[in-house]
XYZ file of C-alpha atoms in Angstrom:
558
model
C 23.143 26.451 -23.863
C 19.275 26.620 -23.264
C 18.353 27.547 -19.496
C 17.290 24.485 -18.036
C 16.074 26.572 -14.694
C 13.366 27.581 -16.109
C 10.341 26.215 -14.499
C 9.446 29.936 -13.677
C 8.401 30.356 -17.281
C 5.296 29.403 -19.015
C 7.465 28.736 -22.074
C 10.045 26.458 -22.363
C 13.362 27.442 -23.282
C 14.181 26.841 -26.911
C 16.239 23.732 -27.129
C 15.829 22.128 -24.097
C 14.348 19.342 -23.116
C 10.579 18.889 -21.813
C 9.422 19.815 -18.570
C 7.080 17.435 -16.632
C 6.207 18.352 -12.692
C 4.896 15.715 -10.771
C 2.342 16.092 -7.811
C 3.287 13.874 -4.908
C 6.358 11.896 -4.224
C 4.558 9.171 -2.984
C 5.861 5.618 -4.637
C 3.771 6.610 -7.585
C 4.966 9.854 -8.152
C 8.751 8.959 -7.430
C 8.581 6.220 -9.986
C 6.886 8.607 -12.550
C 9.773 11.021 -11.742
C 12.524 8.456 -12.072
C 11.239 6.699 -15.478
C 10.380 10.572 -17.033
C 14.293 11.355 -15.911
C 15.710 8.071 -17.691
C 13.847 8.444 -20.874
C 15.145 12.442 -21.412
C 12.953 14.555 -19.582
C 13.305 16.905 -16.786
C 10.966 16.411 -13.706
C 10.444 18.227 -9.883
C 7.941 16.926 -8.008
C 6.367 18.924 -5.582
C 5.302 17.265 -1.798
C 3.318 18.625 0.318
C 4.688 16.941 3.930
C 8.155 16.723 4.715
C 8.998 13.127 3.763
C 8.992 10.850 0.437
C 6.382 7.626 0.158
C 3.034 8.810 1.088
C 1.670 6.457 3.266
C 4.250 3.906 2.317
C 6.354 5.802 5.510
C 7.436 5.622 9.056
C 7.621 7.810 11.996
C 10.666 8.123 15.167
C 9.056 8.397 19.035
C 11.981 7.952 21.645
C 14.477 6.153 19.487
C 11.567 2.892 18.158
C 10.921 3.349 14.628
C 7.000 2.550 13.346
C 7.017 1.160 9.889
C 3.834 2.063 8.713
C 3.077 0.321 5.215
C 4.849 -2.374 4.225
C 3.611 -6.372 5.410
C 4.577 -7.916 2.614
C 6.300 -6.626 -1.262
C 5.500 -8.187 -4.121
C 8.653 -8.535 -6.468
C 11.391 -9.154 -3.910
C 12.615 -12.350 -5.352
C 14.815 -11.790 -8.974
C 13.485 -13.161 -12.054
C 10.045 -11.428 -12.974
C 9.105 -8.259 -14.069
C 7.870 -6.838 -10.314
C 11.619 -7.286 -9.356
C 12.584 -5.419 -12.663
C 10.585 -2.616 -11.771
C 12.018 -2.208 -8.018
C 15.701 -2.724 -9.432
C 14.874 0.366 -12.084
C 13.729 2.252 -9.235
C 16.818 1.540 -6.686
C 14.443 0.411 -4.034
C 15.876 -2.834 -3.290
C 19.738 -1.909 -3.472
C 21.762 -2.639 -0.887
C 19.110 -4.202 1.337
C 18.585 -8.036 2.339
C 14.897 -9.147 2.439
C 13.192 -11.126 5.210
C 10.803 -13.800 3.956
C 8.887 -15.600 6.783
C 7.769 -19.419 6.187
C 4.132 -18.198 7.369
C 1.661 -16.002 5.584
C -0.368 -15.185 8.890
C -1.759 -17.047 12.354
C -5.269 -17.019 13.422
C -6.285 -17.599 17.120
C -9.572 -17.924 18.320
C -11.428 -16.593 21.604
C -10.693 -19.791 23.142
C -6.774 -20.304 21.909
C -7.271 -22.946 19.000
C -4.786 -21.416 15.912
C -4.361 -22.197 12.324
C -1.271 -21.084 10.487
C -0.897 -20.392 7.075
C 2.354 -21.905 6.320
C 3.247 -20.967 2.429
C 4.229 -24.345 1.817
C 1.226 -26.014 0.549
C 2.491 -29.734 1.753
C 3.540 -28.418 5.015
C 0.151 -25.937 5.385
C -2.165 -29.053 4.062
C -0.715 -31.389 6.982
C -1.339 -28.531 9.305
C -5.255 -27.756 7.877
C -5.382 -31.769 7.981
C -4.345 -31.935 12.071
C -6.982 -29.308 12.689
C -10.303 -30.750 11.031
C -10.027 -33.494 9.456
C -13.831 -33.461 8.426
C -12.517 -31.139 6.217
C -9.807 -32.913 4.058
C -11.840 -32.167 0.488
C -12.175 -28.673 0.646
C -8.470 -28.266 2.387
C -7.229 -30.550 -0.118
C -9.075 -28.450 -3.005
C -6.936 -25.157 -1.550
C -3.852 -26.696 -1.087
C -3.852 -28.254 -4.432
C -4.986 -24.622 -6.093
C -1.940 -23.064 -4.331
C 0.764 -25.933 -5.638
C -1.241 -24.410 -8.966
C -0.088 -20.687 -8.479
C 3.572 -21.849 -7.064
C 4.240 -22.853 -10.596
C 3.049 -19.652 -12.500
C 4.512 -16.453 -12.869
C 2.100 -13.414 -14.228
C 3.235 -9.633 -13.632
C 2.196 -8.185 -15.826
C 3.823 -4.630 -14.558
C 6.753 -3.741 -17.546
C 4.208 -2.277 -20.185
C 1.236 0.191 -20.148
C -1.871 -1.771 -21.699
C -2.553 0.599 -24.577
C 1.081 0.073 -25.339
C 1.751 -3.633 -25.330
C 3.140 -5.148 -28.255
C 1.662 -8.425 -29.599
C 4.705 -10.242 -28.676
C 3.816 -9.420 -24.642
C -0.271 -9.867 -25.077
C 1.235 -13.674 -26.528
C 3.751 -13.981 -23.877
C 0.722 -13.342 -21.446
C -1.956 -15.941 -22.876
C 0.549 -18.411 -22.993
C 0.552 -18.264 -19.497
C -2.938 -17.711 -18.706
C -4.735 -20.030 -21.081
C -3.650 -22.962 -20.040
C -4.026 -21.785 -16.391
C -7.809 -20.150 -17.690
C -9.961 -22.357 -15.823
C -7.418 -22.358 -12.289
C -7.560 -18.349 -12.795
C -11.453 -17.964 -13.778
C -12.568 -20.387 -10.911
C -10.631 -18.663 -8.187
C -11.656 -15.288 -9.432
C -15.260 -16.225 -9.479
C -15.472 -18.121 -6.368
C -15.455 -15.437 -2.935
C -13.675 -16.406 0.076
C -16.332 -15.700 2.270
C -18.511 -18.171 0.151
C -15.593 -20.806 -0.111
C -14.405 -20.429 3.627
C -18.702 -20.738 4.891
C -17.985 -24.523 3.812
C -16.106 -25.464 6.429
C -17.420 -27.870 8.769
C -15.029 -26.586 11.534
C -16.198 -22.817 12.900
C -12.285 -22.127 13.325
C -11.690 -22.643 9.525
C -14.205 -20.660 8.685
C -13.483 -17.508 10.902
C -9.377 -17.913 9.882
C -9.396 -18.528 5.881
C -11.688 -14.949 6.158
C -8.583 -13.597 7.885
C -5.754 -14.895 5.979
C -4.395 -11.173 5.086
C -4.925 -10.055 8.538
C -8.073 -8.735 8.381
C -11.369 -10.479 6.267
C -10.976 -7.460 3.486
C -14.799 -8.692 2.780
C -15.339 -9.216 -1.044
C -12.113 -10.804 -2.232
C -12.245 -14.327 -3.950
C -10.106 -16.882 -3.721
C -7.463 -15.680 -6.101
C -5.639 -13.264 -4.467
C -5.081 -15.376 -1.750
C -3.248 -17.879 -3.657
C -1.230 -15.614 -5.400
C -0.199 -13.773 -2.703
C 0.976 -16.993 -1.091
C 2.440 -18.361 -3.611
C 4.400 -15.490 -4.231
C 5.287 -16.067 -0.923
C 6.456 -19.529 -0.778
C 8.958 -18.379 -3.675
C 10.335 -15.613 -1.892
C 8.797 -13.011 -4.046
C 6.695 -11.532 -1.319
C 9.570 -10.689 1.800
C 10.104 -7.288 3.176
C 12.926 -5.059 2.427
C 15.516 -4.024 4.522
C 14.481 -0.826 6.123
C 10.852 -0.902 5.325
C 8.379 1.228 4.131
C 10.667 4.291 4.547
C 13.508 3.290 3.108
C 11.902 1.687 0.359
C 10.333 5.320 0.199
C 14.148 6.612 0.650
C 16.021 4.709 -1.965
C 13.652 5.024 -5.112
C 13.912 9.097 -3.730
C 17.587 8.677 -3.476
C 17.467 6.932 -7.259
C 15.032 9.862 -8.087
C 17.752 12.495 -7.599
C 20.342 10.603 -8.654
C 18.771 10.928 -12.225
C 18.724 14.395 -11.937
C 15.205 15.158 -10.068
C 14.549 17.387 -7.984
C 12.030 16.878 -4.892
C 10.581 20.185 -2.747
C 8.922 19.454 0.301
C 6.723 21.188 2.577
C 4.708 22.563 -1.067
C 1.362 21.793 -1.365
C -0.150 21.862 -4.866
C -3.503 24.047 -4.440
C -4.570 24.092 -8.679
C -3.569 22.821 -11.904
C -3.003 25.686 -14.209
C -4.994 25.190 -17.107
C -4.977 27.177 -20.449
C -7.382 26.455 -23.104
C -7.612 22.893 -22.104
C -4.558 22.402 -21.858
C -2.782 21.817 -18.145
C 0.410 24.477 -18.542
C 1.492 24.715 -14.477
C 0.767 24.393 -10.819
C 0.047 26.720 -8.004
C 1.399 26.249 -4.808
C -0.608 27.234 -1.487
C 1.970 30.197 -1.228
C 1.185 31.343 -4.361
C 4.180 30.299 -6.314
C 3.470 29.042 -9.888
C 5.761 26.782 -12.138
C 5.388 25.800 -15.108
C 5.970 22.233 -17.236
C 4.813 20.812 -20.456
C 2.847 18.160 -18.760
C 1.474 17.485 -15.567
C 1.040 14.184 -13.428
C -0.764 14.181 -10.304
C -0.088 11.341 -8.580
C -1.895 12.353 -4.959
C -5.164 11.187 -4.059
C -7.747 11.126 -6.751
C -11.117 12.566 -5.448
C -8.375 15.930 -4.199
C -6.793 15.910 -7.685
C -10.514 15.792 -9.940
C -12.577 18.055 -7.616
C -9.925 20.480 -5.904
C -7.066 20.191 -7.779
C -9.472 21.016 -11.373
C -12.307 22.101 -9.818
C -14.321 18.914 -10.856
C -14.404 20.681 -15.069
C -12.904 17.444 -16.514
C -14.690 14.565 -16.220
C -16.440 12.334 -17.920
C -18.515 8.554 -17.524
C -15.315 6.558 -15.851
C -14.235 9.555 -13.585
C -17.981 9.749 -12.884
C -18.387 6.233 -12.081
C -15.438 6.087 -9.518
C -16.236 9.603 -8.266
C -19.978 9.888 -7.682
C -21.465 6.513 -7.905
C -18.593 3.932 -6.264
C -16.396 5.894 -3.946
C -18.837 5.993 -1.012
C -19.903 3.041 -1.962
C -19.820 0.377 0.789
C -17.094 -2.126 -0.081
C -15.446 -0.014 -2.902
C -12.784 1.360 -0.486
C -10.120 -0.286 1.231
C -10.939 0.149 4.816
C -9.026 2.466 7.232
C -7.010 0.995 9.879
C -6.301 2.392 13.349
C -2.244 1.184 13.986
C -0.737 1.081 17.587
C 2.748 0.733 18.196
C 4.183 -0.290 21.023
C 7.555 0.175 22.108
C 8.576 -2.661 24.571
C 11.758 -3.175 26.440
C 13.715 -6.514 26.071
C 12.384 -9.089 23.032
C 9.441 -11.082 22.201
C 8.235 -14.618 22.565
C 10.533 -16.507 19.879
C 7.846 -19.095 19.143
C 4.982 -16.514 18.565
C 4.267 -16.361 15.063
C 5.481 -12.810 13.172
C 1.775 -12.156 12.574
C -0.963 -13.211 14.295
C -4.620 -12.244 13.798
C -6.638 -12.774 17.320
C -10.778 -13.532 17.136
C -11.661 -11.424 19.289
C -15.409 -12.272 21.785
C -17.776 -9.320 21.047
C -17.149 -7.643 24.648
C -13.834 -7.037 23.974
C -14.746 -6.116 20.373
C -16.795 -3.427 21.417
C -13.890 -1.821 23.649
C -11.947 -1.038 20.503
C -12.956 2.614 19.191
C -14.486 2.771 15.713
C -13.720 -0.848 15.419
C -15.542 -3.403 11.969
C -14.447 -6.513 12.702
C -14.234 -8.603 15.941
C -10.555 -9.288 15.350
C -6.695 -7.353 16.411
C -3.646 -8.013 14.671
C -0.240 -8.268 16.516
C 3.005 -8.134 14.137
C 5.947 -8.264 15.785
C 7.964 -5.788 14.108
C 11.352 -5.928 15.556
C 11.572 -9.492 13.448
C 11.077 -7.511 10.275
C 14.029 -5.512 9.735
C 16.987 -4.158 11.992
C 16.417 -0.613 13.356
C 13.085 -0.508 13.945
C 13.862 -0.550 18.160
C 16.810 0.337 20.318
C 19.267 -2.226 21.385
C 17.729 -4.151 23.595
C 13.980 -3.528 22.624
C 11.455 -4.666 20.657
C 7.884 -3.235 18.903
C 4.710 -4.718 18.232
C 2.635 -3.254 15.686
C -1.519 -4.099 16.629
C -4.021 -3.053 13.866
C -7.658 -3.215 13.191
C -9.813 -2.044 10.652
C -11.974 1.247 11.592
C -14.402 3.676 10.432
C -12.736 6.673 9.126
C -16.074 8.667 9.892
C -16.015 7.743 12.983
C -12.529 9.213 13.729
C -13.140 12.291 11.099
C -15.976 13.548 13.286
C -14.851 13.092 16.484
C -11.792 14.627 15.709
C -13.419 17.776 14.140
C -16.332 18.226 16.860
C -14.218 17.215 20.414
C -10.646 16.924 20.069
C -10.769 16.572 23.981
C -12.621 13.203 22.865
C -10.789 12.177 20.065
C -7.827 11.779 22.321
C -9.502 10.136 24.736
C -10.509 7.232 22.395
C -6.700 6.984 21.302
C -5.913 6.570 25.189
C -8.638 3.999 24.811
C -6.888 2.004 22.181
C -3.732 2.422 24.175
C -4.943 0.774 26.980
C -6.801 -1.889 25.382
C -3.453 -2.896 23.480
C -1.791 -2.614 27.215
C -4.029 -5.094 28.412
C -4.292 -7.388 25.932
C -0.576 -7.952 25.297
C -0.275 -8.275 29.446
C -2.884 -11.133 28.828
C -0.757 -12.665 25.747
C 2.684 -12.352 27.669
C 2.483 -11.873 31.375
C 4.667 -9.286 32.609
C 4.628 -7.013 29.049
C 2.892 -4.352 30.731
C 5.892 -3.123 32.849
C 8.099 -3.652 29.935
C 6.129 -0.742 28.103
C 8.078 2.227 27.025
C 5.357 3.144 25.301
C 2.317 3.070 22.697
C 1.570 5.181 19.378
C -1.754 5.448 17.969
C -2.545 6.730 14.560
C -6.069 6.712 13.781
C -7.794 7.319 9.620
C -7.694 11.153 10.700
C -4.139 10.314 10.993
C -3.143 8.644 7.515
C -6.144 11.233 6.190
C -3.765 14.546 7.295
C -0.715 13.394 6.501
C -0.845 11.513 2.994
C -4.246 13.585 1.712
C -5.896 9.770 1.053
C -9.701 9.803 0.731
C -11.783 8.532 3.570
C -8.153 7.340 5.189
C -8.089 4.692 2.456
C -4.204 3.458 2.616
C -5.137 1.173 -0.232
C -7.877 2.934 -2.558
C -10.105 1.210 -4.523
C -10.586 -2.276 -3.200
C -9.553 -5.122 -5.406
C -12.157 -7.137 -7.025
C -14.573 -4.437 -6.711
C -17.013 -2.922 -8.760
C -14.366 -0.039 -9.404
C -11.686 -2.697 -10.450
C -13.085 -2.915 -14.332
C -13.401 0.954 -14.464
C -9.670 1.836 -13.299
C -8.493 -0.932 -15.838
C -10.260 1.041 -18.323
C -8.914 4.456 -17.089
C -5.684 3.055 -17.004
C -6.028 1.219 -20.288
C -8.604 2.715 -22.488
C -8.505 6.443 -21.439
C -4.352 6.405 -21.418
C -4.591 7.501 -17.333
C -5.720 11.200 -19.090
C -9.049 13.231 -18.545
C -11.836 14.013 -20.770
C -11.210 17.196 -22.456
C -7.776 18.044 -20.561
C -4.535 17.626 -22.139
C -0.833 18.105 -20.941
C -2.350 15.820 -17.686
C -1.677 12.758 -16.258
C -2.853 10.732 -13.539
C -0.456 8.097 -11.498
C -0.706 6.254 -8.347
C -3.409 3.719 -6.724
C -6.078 5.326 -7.497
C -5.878 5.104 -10.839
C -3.987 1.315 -11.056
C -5.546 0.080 -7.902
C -4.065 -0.642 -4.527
C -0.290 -2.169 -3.798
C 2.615 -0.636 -4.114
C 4.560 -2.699 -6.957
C 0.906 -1.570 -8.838
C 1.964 2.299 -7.616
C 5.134 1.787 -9.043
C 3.860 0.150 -12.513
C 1.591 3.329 -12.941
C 4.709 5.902 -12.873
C 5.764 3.565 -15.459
C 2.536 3.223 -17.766
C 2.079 7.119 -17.171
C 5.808 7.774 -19.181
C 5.507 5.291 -21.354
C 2.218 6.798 -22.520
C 4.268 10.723 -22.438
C 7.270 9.180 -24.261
C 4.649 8.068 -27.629
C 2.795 11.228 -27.180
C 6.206 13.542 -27.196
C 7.669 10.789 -29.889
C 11.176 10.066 -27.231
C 11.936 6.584 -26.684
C 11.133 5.303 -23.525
C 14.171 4.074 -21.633
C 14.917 1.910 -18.557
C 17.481 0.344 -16.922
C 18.649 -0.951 -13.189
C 20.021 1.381 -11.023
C 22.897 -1.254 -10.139
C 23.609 0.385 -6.517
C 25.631 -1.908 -3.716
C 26.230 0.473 -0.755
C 24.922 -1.519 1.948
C 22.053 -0.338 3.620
C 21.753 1.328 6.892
C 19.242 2.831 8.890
C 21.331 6.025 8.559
C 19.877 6.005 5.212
C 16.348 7.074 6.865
C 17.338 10.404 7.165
C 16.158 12.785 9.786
C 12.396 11.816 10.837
C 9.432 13.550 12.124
C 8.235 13.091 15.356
C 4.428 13.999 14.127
C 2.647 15.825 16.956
C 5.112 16.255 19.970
C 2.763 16.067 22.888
C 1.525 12.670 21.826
C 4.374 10.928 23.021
C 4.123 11.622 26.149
C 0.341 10.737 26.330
C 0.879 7.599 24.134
C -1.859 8.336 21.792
C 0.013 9.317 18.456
C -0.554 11.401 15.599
């Protein structure tokens, strides 16, 4: 029998079967791991924290549980191929999925609201009530999203490169008669579209429709984000980010993987160029057939390889768009707050407050005039003690901003957590009188934060922005260049930011990134659903960090 532990070795042991190590066990590099294991191969990843999912993740302070990631999961409904791909992977076993009838609720300075309901009769009526010197141009939104309710288009089963002419059919018989619907809503931007409004509170809230005005996005993604909704397709999971994170690890290993945590990758091994190994910051090296990094880009092409294999794409991305402004998702700062007893039952799950610039200006590193308040507790079960509730309040920040203050006055840096802290103190006091004694506590991570712990450039939890001018180049590196580098081979890159950001499109790029290995290395690529019914618990979780441990007693985080 051929020694299969033999990862030691630069050469593979004769008759077994190939070796591929994976760097990261984010979502992307756990789905890579579990569709390589299914279709014959033999993977270990190697992690560098101490937990699976990257930034898809959540942290334990005093018994709450902060979900970082997840708002909403494209694919949670059965019957299209985003669903496929999370049954393959085990994340969705066992778990029940919350769909809300809202999208998101915007409040202005002076408490007028709009809500977003994902039924387009029931959100057109709304939009009606609240200008109706606007009826044409609500009327034109609402009649786009009945549009998108009726059309399904994930196109996440098959690597580009790889698609038969069967699937490229099966996909223009859905778009082409939708082309016009699709190339309007593409072309138009929301900021452009929502400037029409006669009313100033429709044209502050459509900006804000996923939370935060992501600045840039057209119309498109707005509708199919909400349509997805109104068919259930876009809920949260049962245990959240974590365990979504947990069970595809759990699926992982069930296959036969192997995980090791706490082992960061500091080079690719690289022999005549060809990628042969890794070496770990300890100095360990193991060895595989092929690599996939599926970690942060910019950290994989420059540190990782030392910047030696690139070429016009990789240049592109890497020296022209990535400090770029706009290209980048922005960084958020997150607050959680753990409160005793529950929440207002007739606040919305998500609401995004206008905020007046004076209080604007009070929020540290802040880029819009705007907070988010998601009550968490109404997400999932476990995410409080009996008894208790959290609020999760967001805003989008400058990850320079926190980057440099942390490195030149951590003294300071602290301080402006405590700021956030008490901002979020005070404003929930205003929204519900009497919060503030009901306070266990509140959690601040920063960019810094999500910037230590996950390695993502800049703090970026999403990457490359969608609809941005590095959108057409990843397609092509994804597409056209296989997800390999110019003049490396035995390589592979997986994860967002290579297939952009979301995490069904993490999850697809594990996929493509096999499917291209199994035609190179002539195995059949194989899938199928992991089938699991234990129930899920928060058990499941594990044992969780508790990030830096004298932050919880000064309430400022990680």
């Amino acid at each position: 029998m051929p020694d299969e532990d033999d990862w030691d070795s630069r050469h593979r042991a004769p008759g077994s079967t190939p070796r591929v190590i994976v760097i990261g066990a984010g979502i992307a590099g756990l789905s890579t791991g579990c569709y390589a294991q299914m279709s014959g191969m033999r993977t270990r990843i190697f992690e560098k924290h101490v937990l699976p999912g990257g930034c898809c993740t959540a942290w334990s302070r005093d018994g709450y549980l902060f979900d970082y990631c997840i708002e909403w999961l494209i694919g949670t409904a059965a019957g299209n191929d985003a669903n496929q791909v999370w049954r393959e992977l085990g994340a969705l076993d066992g778990k029940t999925v919350r769909n809300f009838e809202l999208f998101n609720k915007v409040v202005d300075e002076g408490g007028r609201s709009v809500t977003f309901w994902n039924d387009p009769a029931r959100l057109e009526e709304h939009l009606l009530r609240v200008s109706p010197a606007d009826a044409r141009l609500i009327r034109s939104f609402c009649r786009d999203l009945r549009r998108f309710t009726e059309i399904e288009l994930y196109p996440f089963l098959t690597a580009p490169a790889l698609r038969t002419v069967r699937e490229r059919a099966a996909t223009l018989r859905t778009v082409l008669p939708a082309f016009r619907l699709f190339w309007r809503t593409a072309a138009t931007p929301m900021h452009r579209f929502a400037d029409r409004f006669e009313d100033p509170l429709l044209r502050r809230a459509f900006r804000n429709i996923f939370f935060q005005d992501p600045e840039g996005f057209p119309l498109l993604p707005y509708l199919f984000n909400m349509a997805s909704a109104y068919h259930g397709n876009a809920g949260f999971p049962q245990g959240g980010s974590l365990g979504l994170a947990r069970s595809v690890e759990e699926r992982y290993t069930g296959l036969g993987g192997t995980v090791t945590y706490r082992a960061r990758t500091e080079k690719v091994l690289v022999d005549n160029g060809r990628a042969i190994g890794i070496e770990l910051r300890n100095g360990r090296r193991y060895y595989a057939e092929h690599i996939v990094s599926a970690c942060d880009g910019h950290t994989t092409i420059y540190e990782l390889l030392g910047g030696r294999y690139t070429g016009a794409r990789v240049d592109k991305l890497y020296t022209d768009l990535l400090e770029r402004p706009g290209t980048l998702f922005p960084a958020v700062v997150s607050a959680f707050v753990g409160v005793q007893g529950g929440l207002p039952t007739e606040d919305a799950h998500s609401t995004t407050y206008l905020l007046p610039p004076a209080a604007a200006a009070e929020l540290p590193g802040a880029l819009q005039s705007s907070l988010v308040v998601q009550l968490r507790s109404r997400y999932s079960d476990g995410f409080a003690p009996p008894g208790k509730s959290v609020v999760h309040c967001t805003y989008f920040s400058d990850y320079t901003y926190w980057k440099e203050l942390r490195h030149s006055d951590r003294k300071a840096y602290r301080a402006r957590k405590r700021e956030v802290a008490a901002f979020v103190r005070r404003f929930l006091e205003r929204l519900w009188p009497g919060t503030a004694e009901r306070i266990d506590l509140v959690d601040v991570a920063s960019p810094a934060t999500t910037r230590r712990y996950t390695g993502n450039h800049n703090g970026s939890i999403l990457a490359w922005k969608a609809f941005s001018d590095a959108d057409d180049v990843s397609a092509d590196l994804v597409g056209k260049d296989r997800m390999r580098l110019p003049g490396l081979s035995g390589f592979s890159m997986a994860g967002q930011w290579v297939g952009m950001g979301g995490l069904i499109r993490a999850a697809s790029t594990g996929r493509f990134a096999t499917q291209y290995l199994c035609e190179e290395l002539g195995l059949p690529f194989r899938a199928w659903e992991s089938g699991g019914t234990t129930p899920w618990h928060p058990g499941r979780l594990g044992q969780l960090p508790q990030l830096d441990r004298w932050s919880s007693r000064e309430g400022t985080g990680a």
